[in-house]
Amino acid sequence: MNKTPIFQLNDGNRIPALGFGVFQVPTEGATYNAVLKAIDLGYRHIDTAVAYFNEEEVGRAVKDSGVAREEIWITSKMWLQDYAYEDAKQAIETSLSKLGVDYLDLYLLHQPYGKLSEAWKAMVEAKAAGKIRSIGVSNMTSTLWTKWQQQGLFDEMRPSVNQVEFNPYFQQKELRKLMAENQVILEAWGPLGQGNVELFNESALQRIANKYNKNVGQVILRFEHQEGIIVFPKSVHKERMQSNQDIFDFELTSDEMDSIRSLDRGQGRHNPDAAGVEEMLLSAFDVHKQD
Ligand code: NDP
């Protein structure tokens, strides 16, 4: 088992640089089993969200794992519907209760629209109250970041992370510059391109994988790690869960890093700046449908 390196956030907290993502892992036991297995294999960082509808199973698995709560980093995310101040306060309490924990390690505003300043105020207060250790944002493009920053959103407290789509085809070069200037660490969602077969077939990646006796997934994740990005690949298969975290016993050369950097297409699957995204997301995920 490889020891996962730690990155330090701008608020001083220390986050495991690799974790396990549970987007699209079903409930009725599947998330519970996957998280229990991941922890057993050595993962110490789980990334969930209200809109994944599986916080409860994540919490149960953490509890039943036998590993101390403080040894496992838990991230969740507030959904757009709850950004009004009172709703946001309630959303934090609901996540704590569903996860069955006294505190969250990291809570993110999942989407950068709507009553963001009211939600951020609730987040800052929850951090001060010790309910959340670190707070951050997600899907924040440079355009949206600049807009919100100019409106003073981050005057009282800056986010510690920005979780965005990232893989060798979409390397977020402009955003990374802006985040570095603001000391905000990038987290990659879809670090494996969500299993994109074309990406896995890239000859440059296959060549590097052969050289190190690793698989392409490991080369991609290693590349992202060496770029200073936090990753939490998702898999429901034990062998992949195992191999996805086995990336800390080799190092890509600067030429290899450059050859992977050159795969960048500057465009991802999801464009948070596009018109109508907020409405599309609200209609796709109703986190209160069972209330
Ligand atoms: P990933 O890039 O992690 O890819 C997951 C897919 O790749 C699954 O289909 C999985 O299949 C497959 N896979 C996993 N490991 C391998 C491997 N070694 N070789 C080949 N295929 C593999 O995509 P995600 O969208 O899951 O992103 C990771 C996490 O990021 C999410 O789980 C979630 O926590 C977060 N996220 C956040 C978003 C946001 O808006 N903030 C949006 C999307 C994700 P299988 O399970 O069958 O192995």
mmCIF file of C-alpha atoms and ligand atoms in Angstrom:
data_model
loop_
_atom_site.group_PDB
_atom_site.id
_atom_site.type_symbol
_atom_site.label_atom_id
_atom_site.label_comp_id
_atom_site.label_asym_id
_atom_site.label_seq_id
_atom_site.Cartn_x
_atom_site.Cartn_y
_atom_site.Cartn_z
ATOM 1 C CA MET A 1 0.000 0.000 0.000
ATOM 2 C CA ASN A 2 1.376 3.408 -0.991
ATOM 3 C CA LYS A 3 1.354 6.260 1.439
ATOM 4 C CA THR A 4 -0.667 9.112 -0.037
ATOM 5 C CA PRO A 5 1.112 12.481 -0.030
ATOM 6 C CA ILE A 6 -0.522 15.428 1.668
ATOM 7 C CA PHE A 7 -1.146 18.894 0.202
ATOM 8 C CA GLN A 8 -1.473 21.932 2.441
ATOM 9 C CA LEU A 9 -4.464 24.206 1.832
ATOM 10 C CA ASN A 10 -4.431 28.008 2.188
ATOM 11 C CA ASP A 11 -6.163 27.721 5.584
ATOM 12 C CA GLY A 12 -3.423 25.453 6.916
ATOM 13 C CA ASN A 13 -5.413 22.214 6.724
ATOM 14 C CA ARG A 14 -3.691 19.155 5.264
ATOM 15 C CA ILE A 15 -5.580 17.132 2.670
ATOM 16 C CA PRO A 16 -4.656 13.709 1.244
ATOM 17 C CA ALA A 17 -3.702 14.424 -2.396
ATOM 18 C CA LEU A 18 -5.575 11.351 -3.642
ATOM 19 C CA GLY A 19 -9.003 10.108 -2.713
ATOM 20 C CA PHE A 20 -11.994 8.123 -3.888
ATOM 21 C CA GLY A 21 -14.930 9.710 -5.772
ATOM 22 C CA VAL A 22 -18.465 8.366 -5.552
ATOM 23 C CA PHE A 23 -20.371 10.242 -8.267
ATOM 24 C CA GLN A 24 -22.777 7.849 -10.013
ATOM 25 C CA VAL A 25 -22.105 5.031 -7.567
ATOM 26 C CA PRO A 26 -25.618 3.799 -6.812
ATOM 27 C CA THR A 27 -27.142 3.468 -3.341
ATOM 28 C CA GLU A 28 -28.868 0.414 -1.861
ATOM 29 C CA GLY A 29 -25.509 -0.887 -0.718
ATOM 30 C CA ALA A 30 -23.289 -0.183 -3.716
ATOM 31 C CA THR A 31 -21.794 3.025 -2.333
ATOM 32 C CA TYR A 32 -21.464 1.466 1.120
ATOM 33 C CA ASN A 33 -19.574 -1.519 -0.301
ATOM 34 C CA ALA A 34 -17.378 0.603 -2.581
ATOM 35 C CA VAL A 35 -16.357 3.022 0.179
ATOM 36 C CA LEU A 36 -15.755 0.215 2.660
ATOM 37 C CA LYS A 37 -13.547 -1.506 0.084
ATOM 38 C CA ALA A 38 -11.739 1.738 -0.779
ATOM 39 C CA ILE A 39 -10.925 2.403 2.873
ATOM 40 C CA ASP A 40 -9.795 -1.190 3.294
ATOM 41 C CA LEU A 41 -7.462 -0.703 0.316
ATOM 42 C CA GLY A 42 -5.955 2.390 1.924
ATOM 43 C CA TYR A 43 -7.955 5.360 0.630
ATOM 44 C CA ARG A 44 -8.275 8.047 3.295
ATOM 45 C CA HIS A 45 -10.203 10.702 1.374
ATOM 46 C CA ILE A 46 -13.778 10.352 0.067
ATOM 47 C CA ASP A 47 -15.479 12.833 -2.266
ATOM 48 C CA THR A 48 -19.288 12.858 -2.204
ATOM 49 C CA ALA A 49 -22.061 15.443 -2.635
ATOM 50 C CA VAL A 50 -25.665 16.042 -1.673
ATOM 51 C CA ALA A 51 -26.578 15.658 -5.356
ATOM 52 C CA TYR A 52 -25.017 12.171 -5.490
ATOM 53 C CA PHE A 53 -27.707 10.998 -3.034
ATOM 54 C CA ASN A 54 -25.219 8.697 -1.311
ATOM 55 C CA GLU A 55 -23.897 10.668 1.688
ATOM 56 C CA GLU A 56 -25.646 8.311 4.096
ATOM 57 C CA GLU A 57 -23.933 5.214 2.697
ATOM 58 C CA VAL A 58 -20.570 6.998 2.681
ATOM 59 C CA GLY A 59 -21.060 7.868 6.354
ATOM 60 C CA ARG A 60 -22.035 4.327 7.310
ATOM 61 C CA ALA A 61 -19.039 2.879 5.497
ATOM 62 C CA VAL A 62 -16.669 5.312 7.215
ATOM 63 C CA LYS A 63 -18.152 4.367 10.574
ATOM 64 C CA ASP A 64 -18.029 0.621 9.920
ATOM 65 C CA SER A 65 -14.515 0.741 8.451
ATOM 66 C CA GLY A 66 -12.952 0.724 11.902
ATOM 67 C CA VAL A 67 -10.639 3.562 10.843
ATOM 68 C CA ALA A 68 -10.777 6.606 13.116
ATOM 69 C CA ARG A 69 -12.929 9.455 11.794
ATOM 70 C CA GLU A 70 -10.032 11.933 11.974
ATOM 71 C CA GLU A 71 -7.952 9.727 9.675
ATOM 72 C CA ILE A 72 -10.459 9.994 6.826
ATOM 73 C CA TRP A 73 -10.935 13.221 4.878
ATOM 74 C CA ILE A 74 -14.584 13.662 3.909
ATOM 75 C CA THR A 75 -15.685 16.160 1.262
ATOM 76 C CA SER A 76 -19.285 16.898 0.388
ATOM 77 C CA LYS A 77 -20.988 19.622 -1.636
ATOM 78 C CA MET A 78 -24.005 21.832 -1.189
ATOM 79 C CA TRP A 79 -26.473 21.752 -4.066
ATOM 80 C CA LEU A 80 -27.698 24.871 -5.908
ATOM 81 C CA GLN A 81 -31.246 24.596 -4.581
ATOM 82 C CA ASP A 82 -30.017 25.348 -1.062
ATOM 83 C CA TYR A 83 -28.015 28.534 -1.565
ATOM 84 C CA ALA A 84 -30.457 30.911 0.192
ATOM 85 C CA TYR A 85 -28.910 31.663 3.628
ATOM 86 C CA GLU A 86 -31.350 29.739 5.878
ATOM 87 C CA ASP A 87 -31.489 26.830 3.415
ATOM 88 C CA ALA A 88 -27.696 26.753 3.243
ATOM 89 C CA LYS A 89 -27.414 26.531 7.038
ATOM 90 C CA GLN A 90 -29.910 23.678 6.989
ATOM 91 C CA ALA A 91 -28.081 21.959 4.111
ATOM 92 C CA ILE A 92 -24.872 21.868 6.166
ATOM 93 C CA GLU A 93 -26.755 20.313 9.113
ATOM 94 C CA THR A 94 -28.376 17.768 6.795
ATOM 95 C CA SER A 95 -25.035 16.713 5.313
ATOM 96 C CA LEU A 96 -23.556 16.336 8.808
ATOM 97 C CA SER A 97 -26.522 14.264 9.856
ATOM 98 C CA LYS A 98 -26.638 12.068 6.741
ATOM 99 C CA LEU A 99 -22.906 11.425 6.961
ATOM 100 C CA GLY A 100 -23.269 10.864 10.716
ATOM 101 C CA VAL A 101 -20.287 13.068 11.549
ATOM 102 C CA ASP A 102 -19.634 16.045 13.846
ATOM 103 C CA TYR A 103 -17.644 17.888 11.209
ATOM 104 C CA LEU A 104 -16.944 17.847 7.485
ATOM 105 C CA ASP A 105 -13.355 18.172 6.327
ATOM 106 C CA LEU A 106 -14.339 20.075 3.208
ATOM 107 C CA TYR A 107 -17.637 21.404 1.942
ATOM 108 C CA LEU A 108 -17.986 22.932 -1.505
ATOM 109 C CA LEU A 109 -20.524 25.071 -3.273
ATOM 110 C CA HIS A 110 -21.162 22.548 -6.028
ATOM 111 C CA GLN A 111 -22.127 25.037 -8.755
ATOM 112 C CA PRO A 112 -21.127 28.694 -9.182
ATOM 113 C CA TYR A 113 -24.557 30.260 -9.719
ATOM 114 C CA GLY A 114 -27.524 31.667 -7.844
ATOM 115 C CA LYS A 115 -27.419 32.981 -4.274
ATOM 116 C CA LEU A 116 -23.761 32.170 -3.919
ATOM 117 C CA SER A 117 -22.978 34.969 -1.464
ATOM 118 C CA GLU A 118 -25.695 33.820 0.950
ATOM 119 C CA ALA A 119 -24.425 30.235 0.785
ATOM 120 C CA TRP A 120 -20.825 31.379 1.211
ATOM 121 C CA LYS A 121 -21.776 33.362 4.345
ATOM 122 C CA ALA A 122 -23.311 30.197 5.825
ATOM 123 C CA MET A 123 -20.170 28.263 4.914
ATOM 124 C CA VAL A 124 -17.841 30.833 6.521
ATOM 125 C CA GLU A 125 -19.947 30.739 9.700
ATOM 126 C CA ALA A 126 -19.982 26.933 9.770
ATOM 127 C CA LYS A 127 -16.205 26.920 9.431
ATOM 128 C CA ALA A 128 -15.907 29.356 12.354
ATOM 129 C CA ALA A 129 -18.234 27.103 14.370
ATOM 130 C CA GLY A 130 -16.044 24.062 13.679
ATOM 131 C CA LYS A 131 -18.691 22.255 11.619
ATOM 132 C CA ILE A 132 -16.566 22.410 8.464
ATOM 133 C CA ARG A 133 -12.770 22.490 8.486
ATOM 134 C CA SER A 134 -12.213 23.858 4.972
ATOM 135 C CA ILE A 135 -14.543 25.472 2.453
ATOM 136 C CA GLY A 136 -14.338 25.732 -1.291
ATOM 137 C CA VAL A 137 -16.052 26.041 -4.632
ATOM 138 C CA SER A 138 -16.536 23.889 -7.680
ATOM 139 C CA ASN A 139 -16.985 24.386 -11.418
ATOM 140 C CA MET A 140 -15.696 27.962 -11.062
ATOM 141 C CA THR A 141 -14.223 29.088 -14.384
ATOM 142 C CA SER A 142 -11.884 32.102 -14.616
ATOM 143 C CA THR A 143 -14.786 34.195 -15.918
ATOM 144 C CA LEU A 144 -17.059 33.220 -13.031
ATOM 145 C CA TRP A 145 -14.272 33.528 -10.439
ATOM 146 C CA THR A 146 -13.445 37.040 -11.625
ATOM 147 C CA LYS A 147 -17.112 38.043 -11.625
ATOM 148 C CA TRP A 148 -17.726 36.787 -8.074
ATOM 149 C CA GLN A 149 -14.432 38.136 -6.787
ATOM 150 C CA GLN A 150 -15.237 41.595 -8.155
ATOM 151 C CA GLN A 151 -18.556 41.412 -6.300
ATOM 152 C CA GLY A 152 -16.577 40.854 -3.081
ATOM 153 C CA LEU A 153 -17.686 37.246 -2.563
ATOM 154 C CA PHE A 154 -14.313 36.144 -1.230
ATOM 155 C CA ASP A 155 -13.421 39.310 0.727
ATOM 156 C CA GLU A 156 -13.995 37.691 4.114
ATOM 157 C CA MET A 157 -12.583 34.296 3.232
ATOM 158 C CA ARG A 158 -11.087 32.767 0.126
ATOM 159 C CA PRO A 159 -12.024 29.249 -0.938
ATOM 160 C CA SER A 160 -9.346 26.645 -0.199
ATOM 161 C CA VAL A 161 -10.042 24.594 -3.316
ATOM 162 C CA ASN A 162 -11.773 24.844 -6.664
ATOM 163 C CA GLN A 163 -12.971 21.448 -7.924
ATOM 164 C CA VAL A 164 -13.207 21.472 -11.711
ATOM 165 C CA GLU A 165 -13.141 19.145 -14.683
ATOM 166 C CA PHE A 166 -9.543 18.185 -15.430
ATOM 167 C CA ASN A 167 -7.829 15.489 -17.489
ATOM 168 C CA PRO A 168 -5.004 15.465 -20.056
ATOM 169 C CA TYR A 169 -7.449 16.666 -22.743
ATOM 170 C CA PHE A 170 -8.620 19.576 -20.580
ATOM 171 C CA GLN A 171 -5.802 21.025 -18.517
ATOM 172 C CA GLN A 172 -7.388 24.299 -17.414
ATOM 173 C CA LYS A 173 -4.223 26.299 -18.072
ATOM 174 C CA GLU A 174 -5.714 29.789 -17.676
ATOM 175 C CA LEU A 175 -7.739 28.869 -14.594
ATOM 176 C CA ARG A 176 -4.718 27.250 -12.953
ATOM 177 C CA LYS A 177 -2.750 30.464 -13.283
ATOM 178 C CA LEU A 178 -5.544 32.423 -11.646
ATOM 179 C CA MET A 179 -5.952 29.852 -8.863
ATOM 180 C CA ALA A 180 -2.195 29.829 -8.201
ATOM 181 C CA GLU A 181 -2.234 33.634 -7.843
ATOM 182 C CA ASN A 182 -5.002 33.210 -5.268
ATOM 183 C CA GLN A 183 -3.354 30.215 -3.515
ATOM 184 C CA VAL A 184 -6.360 28.034 -4.303
ATOM 185 C CA ILE A 185 -5.593 24.370 -4.960
ATOM 186 C CA LEU A 186 -7.281 22.689 -7.894
ATOM 187 C CA GLU A 187 -9.146 19.427 -7.438
ATOM 188 C CA ALA A 188 -9.814 17.386 -10.581
ATOM 189 C CA TRP A 189 -13.224 15.959 -11.236
ATOM 190 C CA GLY A 190 -13.239 13.342 -13.958
ATOM 191 C CA PRO A 191 -9.459 12.886 -13.561
ATOM 192 C CA LEU A 192 -9.610 9.835 -15.853
ATOM 193 C CA GLY A 193 -11.746 11.682 -18.391
ATOM 194 C CA GLN A 194 -14.642 9.665 -16.935
ATOM 195 C CA GLY A 195 -13.177 6.549 -18.547
ATOM 196 C CA ASN A 196 -12.769 8.171 -22.006
ATOM 197 C CA VAL A 197 -11.547 5.351 -24.265
ATOM 198 C CA GLU A 198 -9.862 7.708 -26.725
ATOM 199 C CA LEU A 199 -7.777 9.131 -23.882
ATOM 200 C CA PHE A 200 -6.829 5.665 -22.643
ATOM 201 C CA ASN A 201 -5.714 4.782 -26.206
ATOM 202 C CA GLU A 202 -3.348 7.747 -26.573
ATOM 203 C CA SER A 203 -0.032 6.312 -27.780
ATOM 204 C CA ALA A 204 2.033 8.778 -25.721
ATOM 205 C CA LEU A 205 0.311 7.579 -22.554
ATOM 206 C CA GLN A 206 0.643 3.932 -23.523
ATOM 207 C CA ARG A 207 4.363 4.338 -24.220
ATOM 208 C CA ILE A 208 4.975 5.932 -20.832
ATOM 209 C CA ALA A 209 2.848 3.277 -19.120
ATOM 210 C CA ASN A 210 4.938 0.495 -20.709
ATOM 211 C CA LYS A 211 8.173 2.145 -19.650
ATOM 212 C CA TYR A 212 7.182 2.195 -15.971
ATOM 213 C CA ASN A 213 5.244 -1.057 -16.053
ATOM 214 C CA LYS A 214 2.133 0.884 -15.072
ATOM 215 C CA ASN A 215 -1.276 1.202 -16.730
ATOM 216 C CA VAL A 216 -2.546 4.292 -18.564
ATOM 217 C CA GLY A 217 -4.865 5.255 -15.695
ATOM 218 C CA GLN A 218 -1.891 5.351 -13.347
ATOM 219 C CA VAL A 219 0.108 7.518 -15.765
ATOM 220 C CA ILE A 220 -2.783 9.989 -16.071
ATOM 221 C CA LEU A 221 -3.247 10.205 -12.307
ATOM 222 C CA ARG A 222 0.507 10.491 -11.727
ATOM 223 C CA PHE A 223 0.684 13.329 -14.273
ATOM 224 C CA GLU A 224 -2.101 15.170 -12.462
ATOM 225 C CA HIS A 225 -0.450 14.596 -9.112
ATOM 226 C CA GLN A 226 2.851 15.991 -10.368
ATOM 227 C CA GLU A 227 0.919 19.029 -11.654
ATOM 228 C CA GLY A 228 -0.103 19.672 -8.031
ATOM 229 C CA ILE A 229 -3.734 18.687 -8.500
ATOM 230 C CA ILE A 230 -5.827 16.672 -6.047
ATOM 231 C CA VAL A 231 -7.437 13.606 -7.644
ATOM 232 C CA PHE A 232 -10.187 11.191 -6.567
ATOM 233 C CA PRO A 233 -10.828 8.668 -9.326
ATOM 234 C CA LYS A 234 -14.031 6.650 -9.095
ATOM 235 C CA SER A 235 -14.234 2.929 -9.717
ATOM 236 C CA VAL A 236 -16.485 0.180 -8.491
ATOM 237 C CA HIS A 237 -13.896 -2.470 -9.417
ATOM 238 C CA LYS A 238 -11.441 -3.613 -6.775
ATOM 239 C CA GLU A 239 -8.490 -3.988 -9.173
ATOM 240 C CA ARG A 240 -8.960 -0.449 -10.513
ATOM 241 C CA MET A 241 -9.473 0.968 -7.040
ATOM 242 C CA GLN A 242 -6.207 -0.659 -6.120
ATOM 243 C CA SER A 243 -4.249 0.426 -9.185
ATOM 244 C CA ASN A 244 -5.631 3.994 -9.185
ATOM 245 C CA GLN A 245 -3.945 4.718 -5.878
ATOM 246 C CA ASP A 246 -0.714 2.930 -6.727
ATOM 247 C CA ILE A 247 0.939 5.973 -8.294
ATOM 248 C CA PHE A 248 3.496 7.056 -5.743
ATOM 249 C CA ASP A 249 6.392 4.747 -6.597
ATOM 250 C CA PHE A 250 7.402 6.290 -9.931
ATOM 251 C CA GLU A 251 8.043 9.770 -11.279
ATOM 252 C CA LEU A 252 7.457 11.166 -14.768
ATOM 253 C CA THR A 253 10.386 13.040 -16.308
ATOM 254 C CA SER A 254 9.969 16.631 -17.440
ATOM 255 C CA ASP A 255 9.918 15.446 -21.078
ATOM 256 C CA GLU A 256 7.132 12.992 -20.240
ATOM 257 C CA MET A 257 5.227 15.719 -18.419
ATOM 258 C CA ASP A 258 5.605 17.949 -21.497
ATOM 259 C CA SER A 259 4.388 15.245 -23.839
ATOM 260 C CA ILE A 260 1.242 14.773 -21.725
ATOM 261 C CA ARG A 261 0.805 18.552 -21.446
ATOM 262 C CA SER A 262 0.741 18.665 -25.244
ATOM 263 C CA LEU A 263 -2.414 16.482 -25.293
ATOM 264 C CA ASP A 264 -4.406 19.445 -23.974
ATOM 265 C CA ARG A 265 -7.381 20.411 -26.164
ATOM 266 C CA GLY A 266 -8.418 23.317 -23.950
ATOM 267 C CA GLN A 267 -11.986 22.104 -23.775
ATOM 268 C CA GLY A 268 -13.928 19.714 -21.574
ATOM 269 C CA ARG A 269 -17.289 17.960 -21.618
ATOM 270 C CA HIS A 270 -18.950 20.530 -19.430
ATOM 271 C CA ASN A 271 -18.829 24.301 -19.940
ATOM 272 C CA PRO A 272 -19.987 26.116 -16.799
ATOM 273 C CA ASP A 273 -19.924 29.429 -18.701
ATOM 274 C CA ALA A 274 -22.520 28.308 -21.256
ATOM 275 C CA ALA A 275 -25.969 29.894 -21.243
ATOM 276 C CA GLY A 276 -28.669 27.926 -19.439
ATOM 277 C CA VAL A 277 -26.361 25.651 -17.406
ATOM 278 C CA GLU A 278 -27.865 26.686 -14.066
ATOM 279 C CA GLU A 279 -31.385 25.817 -15.243
ATOM 280 C CA MET A 280 -30.188 22.557 -16.805
ATOM 281 C CA LEU A 281 -28.524 21.504 -13.526
ATOM 282 C CA LEU A 282 -31.525 22.453 -11.420
ATOM 283 C CA SER A 283 -33.778 20.338 -13.573
ATOM 284 C CA ALA A 284 -31.309 17.424 -13.614
ATOM 285 C CA PHE A 285 -30.885 17.112 -9.821
ATOM 286 C CA ASP A 286 -33.707 17.726 -7.341
ATOM 287 C CA VAL A 287 -32.190 17.045 -3.933
ATOM 288 C CA HIS A 288 -35.497 17.677 -2.158
ATOM 289 C CA LYS A 289 -37.690 15.350 -4.137
ATOM 290 C CA GLN A 290 -37.984 12.946 -1.214
ATOM 291 C CA ASP A 291 -38.496 15.622 1.487
HETATM 292 P P1 NDP B 1 -13.349 9.504 -13.368
HETATM 293 O O1 NDP B 1 -12.491 10.283 -14.270
HETATM 294 O O2 NDP B 1 -12.903 9.191 -12.006
HETATM 295 O O3 NDP B 1 -13.700 8.186 -14.166
HETATM 296 C C1 NDP B 1 -14.554 7.211 -13.659
HETATM 297 C C2 NDP B 1 -14.839 6.231 -14.788
HETATM 298 O O4 NDP B 1 -13.631 5.637 -15.234
HETATM 299 C C3 NDP B 1 -15.751 5.135 -14.386
HETATM 300 O O5 NDP B 1 -16.546 4.810 -15.511
HETATM 301 C C4 NDP B 1 -14.803 3.974 -14.065
HETATM 302 O O6 NDP B 1 -15.432 2.751 -14.336
HETATM 303 C C5 NDP B 1 -13.671 4.228 -15.036
HETATM 304 N N1 NDP B 1 -12.343 3.865 -14.478
HETATM 305 C C6 NDP B 1 -11.902 4.020 -13.204
HETATM 306 N N2 NDP B 1 -10.635 3.592 -13.085
HETATM 307 C C7 NDP B 1 -10.255 3.169 -14.300
HETATM 308 C C8 NDP B 1 -9.058 2.624 -14.800
HETATM 309 N N3 NDP B 1 -8.002 2.448 -14.011
HETATM 310 N N4 NDP B 1 -9.006 2.263 -16.112
HETATM 311 C C9 NDP B 1 -10.083 2.468 -16.916
HETATM 312 N N5 NDP B 1 -11.238 2.986 -16.500
HETATM 313 C C10 NDP B 1 -11.335 3.344 -15.199
HETATM 314 O O7 NDP B 1 -14.793 10.258 -13.347
HETATM 315 P P2 NDP B 1 -15.756 10.802 -12.218
HETATM 316 O O8 NDP B 1 -16.783 11.608 -12.912
HETATM 317 O O9 NDP B 1 -16.241 9.732 -11.334
HETATM 318 O O10 NDP B 1 -14.832 11.810 -11.379
HETATM 319 C C11 NDP B 1 -14.219 11.472 -10.152
HETATM 320 C C12 NDP B 1 -14.933 12.115 -8.999
HETATM 321 O O11 NDP B 1 -14.995 13.539 -9.152
HETATM 322 C C13 NDP B 1 -16.433 11.747 -8.888
HETATM 323 O O12 NDP B 1 -16.635 10.426 -8.453
HETATM 324 C C14 NDP B 1 -16.923 12.825 -7.961
HETATM 325 O O13 NDP B 1 -16.541 12.544 -6.636
HETATM 326 C C15 NDP B 1 -16.172 14.033 -8.515
HETATM 327 N N6 NDP B 1 -16.987 14.782 -9.513
HETATM 328 C C16 NDP B 1 -17.320 16.099 -9.233
HETATM 329 C C17 NDP B 1 -18.033 16.858 -10.117
HETATM 330 C C18 NDP B 1 -18.339 18.259 -9.775
HETATM 331 O O14 NDP B 1 -19.177 18.894 -10.452
HETATM 332 N N7 NDP B 1 -17.743 18.829 -8.757
HETATM 333 C C19 NDP B 1 -18.507 16.315 -11.406
HETATM 334 C C20 NDP B 1 -18.105 14.934 -11.634
HETATM 335 C C21 NDP B 1 -17.371 14.234 -10.718
HETATM 336 P P3 NDP B 1 -15.677 1.608 -13.201
HETATM 337 O O15 NDP B 1 -16.340 2.242 -12.017
HETATM 338 O O16 NDP B 1 -16.572 0.648 -13.929
HETATM 339 O O17 NDP B 1 -14.323 1.044 -12.884
#
